[in-house]
Coordinates of C-alpha atoms in Angstrom, one line a residue:
M9 CA 20.4 -4.5 -18.3
N10 CA 19.2 -4.3 -21.9
Y11 CA 15.5 -5.1 -21.8
N12 CA 15.4 -5.3 -25.6
N13 CA 17.2 -8.7 -25.4
I14 CA 14.6 -10.0 -22.9
H15 CA 11.6 -11.8 -24.5
N16 CA 10.4 -13.8 -21.5
V17 CA 9.8 -12.5 -18.0
Y18 CA 9.1 -15.2 -15.3
F19 CA 7.7 -14.1 -11.9
I20 CA 8.1 -16.1 -8.7
G21 CA 5.4 -14.6 -6.4
I22 CA 3.5 -13.1 -9.3
G23 CA 0.3 -12.5 -7.2
G24 CA 2.0 -9.9 -5.0
I25 CA 0.7 -6.4 -5.4
G26 CA 4.0 -5.0 -6.5
M27 CA 5.0 -8.0 -8.6
S28 CA 1.7 -8.1 -10.5
A29 CA 2.1 -4.4 -11.4
L30 CA 5.5 -5.3 -13.0
A31 CA 3.9 -8.3 -14.7
R32 CA 1.3 -6.0 -16.2
Y33 CA 4.0 -3.6 -17.3
F34 CA 6.0 -6.2 -19.2
K35 CA 2.9 -7.7 -20.7
A36 CA 1.9 -4.2 -22.0
N37 CA 5.4 -4.0 -23.4
N38 CA 4.9 -7.1 -25.5
K39 CA 7.0 -9.5 -23.4
Q40 CA 6.0 -13.1 -22.8
V41 CA 4.9 -13.2 -19.1
M42 CA 4.0 -16.0 -16.7
G43 CA 4.7 -17.0 -13.2
Y44 CA 4.1 -18.9 -9.9
D45 CA 2.2 -17.9 -6.8
K46 CA 1.1 -19.8 -3.7
T47 CA -2.6 -19.0 -3.9
K48 CA -5.2 -18.1 -6.5
T49 CA -6.6 -14.6 -5.8
E50 CA -8.5 -11.7 -7.6
I51 CA -5.0 -10.4 -8.6
T52 CA -4.0 -13.7 -10.3
D53 CA -7.4 -13.9 -11.9
G54 CA -6.9 -10.4 -13.3
L55 CA -3.5 -11.4 -14.7
E56 CA -4.9 -14.6 -16.3
N57 CA -7.6 -12.4 -18.0
L58 CA -4.7 -10.5 -19.6
G59 CA -3.3 -13.8 -21.0
V60 CA -0.6 -14.2 -18.3
K61 CA -0.4 -17.9 -17.3
V62 CA -0.2 -18.5 -13.5
H63 CA 0.3 -21.8 -11.7
F64 CA 0.1 -22.6 -8.0
N65 CA 2.4 -25.5 -7.3
D66 CA 6.1 -25.1 -7.2
S67 CA 7.6 -27.3 -10.0
I68 CA 9.9 -26.8 -12.9
D69 CA 7.6 -29.1 -14.9
N70 CA 5.1 -26.2 -15.0
I71 CA 7.4 -23.9 -16.9
P72 CA 7.2 -24.1 -20.8
T73 CA 10.4 -24.8 -22.7
H74 CA 10.8 -21.3 -24.3
F75 CA 10.8 -19.8 -20.7
L76 CA 13.8 -22.0 -20.0
D77 CA 15.9 -20.2 -22.6
I78 CA 18.7 -18.7 -20.5
E79 CA 19.6 -15.9 -23.0
S80 CA 16.1 -14.4 -23.4
T81 CA 14.5 -15.0 -20.0
L82 CA 14.5 -12.7 -17.0
V83 CA 13.4 -14.1 -13.6
V84 CA 11.9 -11.7 -11.1
Y85 CA 11.3 -12.8 -7.5
T86 CA 10.0 -11.2 -4.2
P87 CA 11.9 -11.5 -0.9
A88 CA 8.7 -13.1 0.5
I89 CA 9.5 -16.3 -1.3
P90 CA 10.9 -19.1 1.0
K91 CA 14.6 -19.9 0.5
A92 CA 13.8 -23.6 -0.3
H93 CA 11.6 -22.7 -3.4
Q94 CA 12.4 -25.2 -6.1
E95 CA 11.8 -23.0 -9.1
L96 CA 13.8 -20.1 -7.7
N97 CA 16.7 -22.4 -6.8
Y98 CA 16.7 -24.0 -10.3
F99 CA 17.0 -20.6 -11.9
I100 CA 19.7 -19.4 -9.5
D101 CA 21.7 -22.7 -9.8
N102 CA 21.6 -22.7 -13.6
G103 CA 22.9 -19.1 -14.0
Y104 CA 19.7 -17.3 -15.2
K105 CA 19.3 -13.6 -14.8
V106 CA 17.5 -13.6 -11.5
L107 CA 16.6 -10.2 -9.9
K108 CA 14.6 -8.9 -7.0
R109 CA 11.5 -7.0 -7.9
S110 CA 13.0 -3.8 -6.4
V111 CA 16.1 -4.1 -8.6
V112 CA 14.0 -4.5 -11.8
L113 CA 11.9 -1.4 -10.8
G114 CA 15.1 0.5 -10.2
E115 CA 16.3 -0.4 -13.7
I116 CA 13.0 0.6 -15.4
T117 CA 12.9 4.0 -13.6
K118 CA 16.6 4.8 -14.1
H119 CA 16.1 6.2 -17.7
T120 CA 12.9 8.1 -16.9
F121 CA 11.9 11.2 -14.8
C122 CA 11.1 9.4 -11.6
L123 CA 8.8 10.5 -8.8
A124 CA 9.1 8.3 -5.7
V125 CA 7.0 8.1 -2.6
A126 CA 8.6 6.7 0.6
G127 CA 7.4 6.5 4.2
T128 CA 6.1 3.9 6.6
H129 CA 2.5 5.0 6.1
G130 CA 0.6 6.5 3.2
K131 CA 2.8 5.3 0.3
T132 CA 0.1 3.5 -1.7
T133 CA -2.6 6.2 -1.4
T134 CA -0.1 9.0 -2.2
T135 CA 1.4 7.1 -5.2
S136 CA -2.0 6.5 -6.6
I137 CA -3.1 10.1 -6.2
L138 CA 0.1 11.3 -7.8
G139 CA -0.2 8.9 -10.7
H140 CA -3.8 9.9 -11.2
L141 CA -3.0 13.7 -11.1
L142 CA -0.1 13.4 -13.7
N143 CA -2.2 11.1 -15.9
E144 CA -5.2 13.5 -15.8
C145 CA -2.8 16.4 -16.7
G146 CA -1.7 14.5 -19.8
V147 CA 1.8 13.5 -18.6
E148 CA 3.3 10.5 -20.4
V149 CA 3.4 8.5 -17.2
T150 CA 3.7 4.9 -15.9
A151 CA 2.7 4.6 -12.3
F152 CA 3.5 1.4 -10.3
L153 CA 1.0 1.2 -7.4
G154 CA 1.0 -0.9 -4.2
G155 CA -2.8 -1.3 -4.3
I156 CA -5.7 -1.4 -6.7
S157 CA -6.7 2.1 -7.8
E158 CA -10.5 2.6 -7.8
N159 CA -10.2 4.9 -10.8
Y160 CA -8.3 2.4 -13.0
N161 CA -9.3 -0.9 -11.3
S162 CA -5.6 -1.7 -11.6
N163 CA -2.2 -1.4 -9.8
L164 CA -0.7 0.1 -13.0
I165 CA -1.4 3.4 -14.8
L166 CA 0.1 3.2 -18.2
N167 CA 0.1 6.4 -20.4
G168 CA 3.7 6.6 -21.7
T169 CA 7.2 6.0 -20.5
K170 CA 8.8 9.4 -20.0
V171 CA 7.8 9.7 -16.4
T172 CA 7.5 7.0 -13.7
V173 CA 5.7 7.2 -10.4
V174 CA 6.8 4.5 -7.9
E175 CA 6.2 3.4 -4.3
A176 CA 9.6 3.4 -2.6
D177 CA 9.3 0.5 -0.2
E178 CA 11.5 0.5 2.9
F179 CA 10.9 -3.2 3.6
D180 CA 14.1 -5.1 3.0
R181 CA 15.7 -1.7 2.1
S182 CA 14.2 -2.1 -1.4
F183 CA 14.0 1.6 -2.0
L184 CA 17.7 2.0 -2.2
T185 CA 17.7 0.6 -5.7
L186 CA 15.9 3.8 -6.9
S187 CA 17.4 7.1 -8.1
P188 CA 14.4 9.6 -8.2
D189 CA 14.2 13.1 -9.5
L190 CA 11.5 14.1 -7.0
A191 CA 11.0 12.1 -3.8
C192 CA 8.9 12.5 -0.7
I193 CA 9.0 10.9 2.8
T194 CA 5.6 10.8 4.5
S195 CA 6.6 9.2 7.8
M196 CA 9.5 7.4 9.5
D197 CA 7.7 5.5 12.3
A198 CA 9.3 2.3 13.6
D199 CA 8.2 -0.7 11.6
H200 CA 9.7 -3.9 10.0
L201 CA 11.9 -4.4 13.1
D202 CA 12.1 -8.1 12.1
I203 CA 14.4 -6.7 9.3
Y204 CA 16.0 -3.7 10.9
G205 CA 16.3 -4.7 14.5
E206 CA 16.3 -1.1 15.8
A207 CA 14.1 1.9 15.0
E208 CA 17.3 3.9 14.5
A209 CA 18.4 1.5 11.7
L210 CA 15.1 2.2 9.9
K211 CA 15.7 5.9 10.2
D212 CA 19.2 5.5 8.8
S213 CA 17.8 3.8 5.8
F214 CA 15.5 6.7 5.1
V215 CA 18.5 9.0 5.3
D216 CA 20.3 6.7 2.8
F217 CA 17.2 6.9 0.5
S218 CA 17.3 10.7 0.7
K219 CA 20.8 10.6 -0.7
K220 CA 19.7 8.5 -3.8
L221 CA 18.2 11.6 -5.5
K222 CA 19.5 12.4 -8.9
P223 CA 21.7 15.6 -9.2
N224 CA 19.3 18.6 -8.8
G225 CA 16.6 16.3 -7.4
K226 CA 14.2 17.6 -4.8
L227 CA 13.2 15.9 -1.5
F228 CA 9.8 16.7 0.1
V229 CA 9.4 15.8 3.8
K230 CA 6.5 15.8 6.2
N231 CA 7.0 18.7 8.5
G232 CA 8.6 17.6 11.7
L233 CA 10.7 14.7 10.3
P234 CA 14.5 15.0 11.0
L235 CA 15.5 15.5 7.4
K236 CA 16.1 18.6 5.3
G237 CA 13.8 19.2 2.3
I238 CA 10.7 21.0 1.0
T239 CA 8.2 20.6 3.9
Y240 CA 4.5 19.9 3.8
G241 CA 1.9 19.9 6.5
I242 CA -1.7 20.6 7.5
E243 CA -2.6 24.1 8.8
D244 CA 1.0 24.9 9.7
N245 CA 3.9 27.0 8.3
S246 CA 5.3 24.4 5.9
D247 CA 6.4 25.2 2.4
Y248 CA 3.3 23.5 1.2
S249 CA 0.3 23.6 3.6
V250 CA -3.4 22.9 3.6
K251 CA -5.4 25.9 4.8
N252 CA -9.1 26.8 5.4
I253 CA -10.4 23.2 5.7
K254 CA -14.1 22.7 5.5
I255 CA -16.1 19.4 5.3
I256 CA -19.1 19.7 2.9
D257 CA -21.2 16.6 2.4
G258 CA -18.4 14.3 3.5
T259 CA -15.9 16.0 1.1
Y260 CA -12.8 18.1 2.1
V261 CA -12.7 21.6 0.6
F262 CA -9.5 23.5 1.2
D263 CA -6.8 25.8 -0.1
V264 CA -3.1 25.1 -0.6
T265 CA -0.3 27.6 0.1
T266 CA 2.9 27.0 -1.9
P267 CA 6.3 28.7 -1.5
S268 CA 5.1 31.3 -4.0
T269 CA 1.3 31.6 -4.0
T270 CA -2.1 30.3 -2.7
L271 CA -4.1 27.8 -4.8
D272 CA -7.8 27.8 -3.7
N273 CA -10.8 25.6 -3.7
F274 CA -9.5 22.1 -3.9
K275 CA -12.0 19.2 -3.3
F276 CA -11.0 15.7 -2.0
N277 CA -13.3 12.9 -1.3
L278 CA -11.3 10.6 1.0
P279 CA -12.0 10.9 4.8
G280 CA -9.2 11.5 7.4
R281 CA -6.5 14.0 8.0
H282 CA -3.9 11.4 7.0
N283 CA -5.5 11.2 3.5
L284 CA -5.6 15.0 3.3
S285 CA -1.9 14.9 4.0
N286 CA -1.4 12.3 1.3
A287 CA -3.3 14.5 -1.2
L288 CA -1.2 17.5 -0.3
I289 CA 2.1 15.9 -0.9
A290 CA 0.9 14.5 -4.3
L291 CA -0.3 18.0 -5.2
A292 CA 3.1 19.5 -4.1
M293 CA 5.1 17.0 -6.3
A294 CA 2.7 17.5 -9.3
V295 CA 3.1 21.3 -8.9
E296 CA 6.9 21.1 -8.8
Y297 CA 6.8 18.8 -11.8
G298 CA 4.9 21.5 -13.7
C299 CA 1.2 20.6 -13.8
P300 CA -1.3 23.5 -14.1
P301 CA -3.2 24.1 -10.8
K302 CA -6.6 24.3 -12.4
Q303 CA -6.1 20.9 -14.1
L304 CA -4.8 19.5 -10.8
A305 CA -7.9 20.7 -8.9
K306 CA -10.2 19.0 -11.4
A307 CA -8.1 15.8 -11.3
L308 CA -8.0 15.7 -7.5
A309 CA -11.8 16.0 -7.3
S310 CA -12.2 13.0 -9.5
Y311 CA -9.9 10.7 -7.4
K312 CA -11.8 7.7 -6.0
G313 CA -9.3 6.0 -3.8
V314 CA -7.5 2.6 -3.4
K315 CA -9.2 -0.6 -2.6
R316 CA -8.9 -1.6 1.1
R317 CA -7.9 2.0 2.1
F318 CA -11.0 3.3 3.9
S319 CA -13.1 1.5 1.3
Y320 CA -16.9 1.6 1.8
S321 CA -18.5 -1.8 1.3
I322 CA -21.9 -0.6 2.7
K323 CA -22.8 3.1 3.1
T324 CA -26.4 3.7 4.2
E325 CA -28.0 5.9 6.8
N326 CA -28.3 3.1 9.3
L327 CA -25.2 1.0 8.6
V328 CA -21.6 1.6 7.3
L329 CA -19.1 -1.1 6.6
I330 CA -15.5 0.1 5.9
D331 CA -12.5 -2.1 4.8
D332 CA -9.0 -0.8 5.6
Y333 CA -5.4 -2.1 5.3
A334 CA -4.3 -0.5 8.6
H335 CA -1.7 -2.8 10.2
H336 CA 0.4 -0.5 12.4
P337 CA -0.8 1.4 15.5
Q338 CA -0.3 4.8 13.8
E339 CA -2.5 3.6 10.9
I340 CA -5.2 2.4 13.2
N341 CA -5.1 5.9 14.9
A342 CA -5.5 7.5 11.5
V343 CA -8.5 5.4 10.6
H344 CA -10.0 6.1 14.0
Q345 CA -9.6 9.9 13.5
A346 CA -11.2 9.6 10.1
V347 CA -14.2 7.6 11.3
R348 CA -14.8 9.9 14.3
E349 CA -14.6 12.9 12.0
M350 CA -17.1 11.5 9.5
Y351 CA -19.4 9.8 12.0
P352 CA -19.0 11.8 15.3
N353 CA -22.1 10.5 17.0
Q354 CA -22.1 6.8 15.9
K355 CA -21.1 3.7 17.7
V356 CA -18.0 2.1 16.0
M357 CA -16.9 -1.5 16.1
A358 CA -13.4 -2.5 14.9
V359 CA -12.7 -6.1 13.7
F360 CA -8.9 -6.3 13.6
Q361 CA -6.5 -9.1 12.3
P362 CA -3.0 -8.5 13.6
H363 CA -0.3 -9.0 10.9
L364 CA 3.0 -10.7 11.8
F365 CA 4.0 -12.1 15.2
S366 CA 7.0 -9.8 15.4
R367 CA 5.0 -6.6 14.7
T368 CA 2.4 -7.6 17.3
R369 CA 5.2 -8.2 19.8
D370 CA 7.1 -5.0 19.0
F371 CA 4.1 -2.7 19.2
A372 CA 1.7 -4.6 21.6
D373 CA 1.1 -1.7 24.0
E374 CA 0.6 0.8 21.1
F375 CA -1.9 -1.7 19.4
A376 CA -3.8 -2.1 22.7
E377 CA -4.0 1.7 23.1
A378 CA -5.1 2.3 19.5
L379 CA -7.8 -0.4 19.5
S380 CA -9.2 0.7 22.8
Q381 CA -10.4 3.9 21.2
F382 CA -13.2 2.1 19.4
D383 CA -16.5 1.3 21.1
E384 CA -16.3 -2.4 20.5
V385 CA -13.4 -4.6 19.3
L386 CA -13.4 -8.1 17.8
L387 CA -9.9 -9.5 17.5
L388 CA -8.8 -12.3 15.1
D389 CA -5.8 -14.6 15.4
I390 CA -2.5 -13.2 14.2
Y391 CA -1.9 -13.5 10.4
P392 CA 1.6 -15.1 10.2
A393 CA 2.5 -14.0 6.6
R394 CA 6.2 -14.9 6.2
E395 CA 6.7 -15.8 9.9
L396 CA 6.6 -18.8 12.3
P397 CA 4.9 -18.4 15.6
I398 CA 6.7 -16.7 18.5
E399 CA 6.1 -18.3 21.9
G400 CA 3.7 -16.3 24.1
I401 CA 2.8 -13.8 21.3
T402 CA -0.9 -14.4 20.6
S403 CA -4.1 -12.4 20.0
N404 CA -5.3 -13.5 23.4
W405 CA -2.1 -11.9 25.0
L406 CA -2.8 -8.7 23.0
L407 CA -6.5 -8.7 24.1
G408 CA -5.4 -8.8 27.7
K409 CA -3.4 -5.6 27.3
M410 CA -6.5 -3.7 26.0
K411 CA -8.3 -1.5 28.6
H412 CA -11.8 -2.2 27.3
N413 CA -15.0 -3.7 28.4
H414 CA -16.3 -4.6 25.0
K415 CA -13.6 -6.7 23.5
K416 CA -13.6 -10.3 22.3
L417 CA -11.4 -12.9 20.6
V418 CA -13.2 -14.5 17.6
E419 CA -12.6 -17.0 14.8
K420 CA -13.4 -16.0 11.2
P421 CA -16.7 -18.0 11.0
E422 CA -18.0 -16.1 14.1
I423 CA -17.5 -12.5 12.7
I424 CA -20.9 -12.2 11.1
S425 CA -22.9 -13.5 14.1
E426 CA -20.9 -11.2 16.5
I427 CA -21.5 -8.1 14.3
K428 CA -25.2 -9.0 14.2
K429 CA -25.3 -9.1 18.0
S430 CA -24.0 -5.5 18.1
N431 CA -25.9 -2.3 17.7
A432 CA -22.8 -0.5 16.3
Q433 CA -23.8 1.6 13.2
V434 CA -20.2 1.7 11.8
I435 CA -18.2 -1.5 11.3
L436 CA -14.5 -1.3 10.5
M437 CA -12.6 -4.3 9.2
I438 CA -8.9 -3.7 9.4
G439 CA -5.6 -5.5 8.8
A440 CA -3.1 -6.5 6.1
G441 CA -3.6 -10.2 6.2
D442 CA -6.6 -12.1 4.6
I443 CA -9.3 -10.2 6.5
G444 CA -10.1 -8.5 3.2
E445 CA -11.5 -11.8 1.9
E446 CA -13.9 -11.8 4.9
V447 CA -15.3 -8.4 4.0
K448 CA -17.2 -9.9 1.0
H449 CA -19.0 -12.4 3.3
V450 CA -19.8 -9.8 5.9
K451 CA -21.2 -7.4 3.3
E452 CA -23.4 -10.1 1.8
A453 CA -24.7 -11.2 5.2
L454 CA -25.5 -7.7 6.4
S455 CA -27.1 -6.7 3.0
V456 CA -29.4 -9.7 3.2
A457 CA -30.2 -9.0 6.9
S458 CA -31.2 -5.4 6.1

């Protein structure tokens, strides 16, 4: 596609994290941008502040005439949009250029040096670290992030167009539209079984992704994954490995061994071994790209994180409130490891909102086991996202599977009063649904109470 001929870009589902990054990109490249989303959020507010018009009811009447010019308009949609969407069907039926977000991303990255981050966990944090490292090292980079970077308060880093950093999303096999120069795979745990059916089919799609590399491209894989590539790991014999780990005032200090040398004295401020692993692969890819190690060390030390990825809302001696996007049992295990490492003697309460009926059904025993590691658990109803209910699959059913004396099913309005009844010093609010919206209210209530 020749983007020079496109003057208008219309987004259906513009408030999605990946969609809004693309909207920002086209806006920065002087295209007319507008779109539809179901609900008003901080993301849509941010877009409107940039001059991107967003409406929230599905009707052709909301689309200005110049966006209906078939020759100069590109329509971008997300697979999360329902099949019966009026606007989407209008554009399809009338022969407009209508493309999935992943295809547009693939087109943008095709003519750049592309670094892609794939894996069932860790994509967003790794992508945002990598984008930050390259940006701080003066690389002309555009990074499309699957979360809001704390360093840039945005899901887009824009500092030139020679290099792109992208999150390679396995959902709906979206990542097969990419052709990266450097790619990594952080994990291949079973997920999205509503799309793939079997865990084996998900693994096959990662194998397919590994074959999408450009000629002479390099693949990095977490040590232990069943794929050939440059390996990385923590305190092991990988090609890139973290060594000599110390925790000083809540910060990791460590060395990195590479295939040719040892780089010493890196500092990284995010808790948890999973985040240390994310930092390592971002460093490895930046080193292979050609960034100088001293600049990389300085850049990594200044990395602040991604919103809703072990984000501190309250951090005092007596009370800690952490917000995290974890929505898979392995992610909950990683958050648990991080919180126990940082607060080894504190009582920890987890408030969890399951995401998707199908995921809750497919991993119920693993969820029960992961959640049972916390001292107290409050469980919210399942967030349906794109799904209809499945008979018998409820939060109460999941609660029954947990081997735990301090567990309770609660409604959102009860969260604050239940937290106040507890003497837990560390409160974790986790899940990928709308639990993030509740964190603000909890923070306010606890701040007032203290």
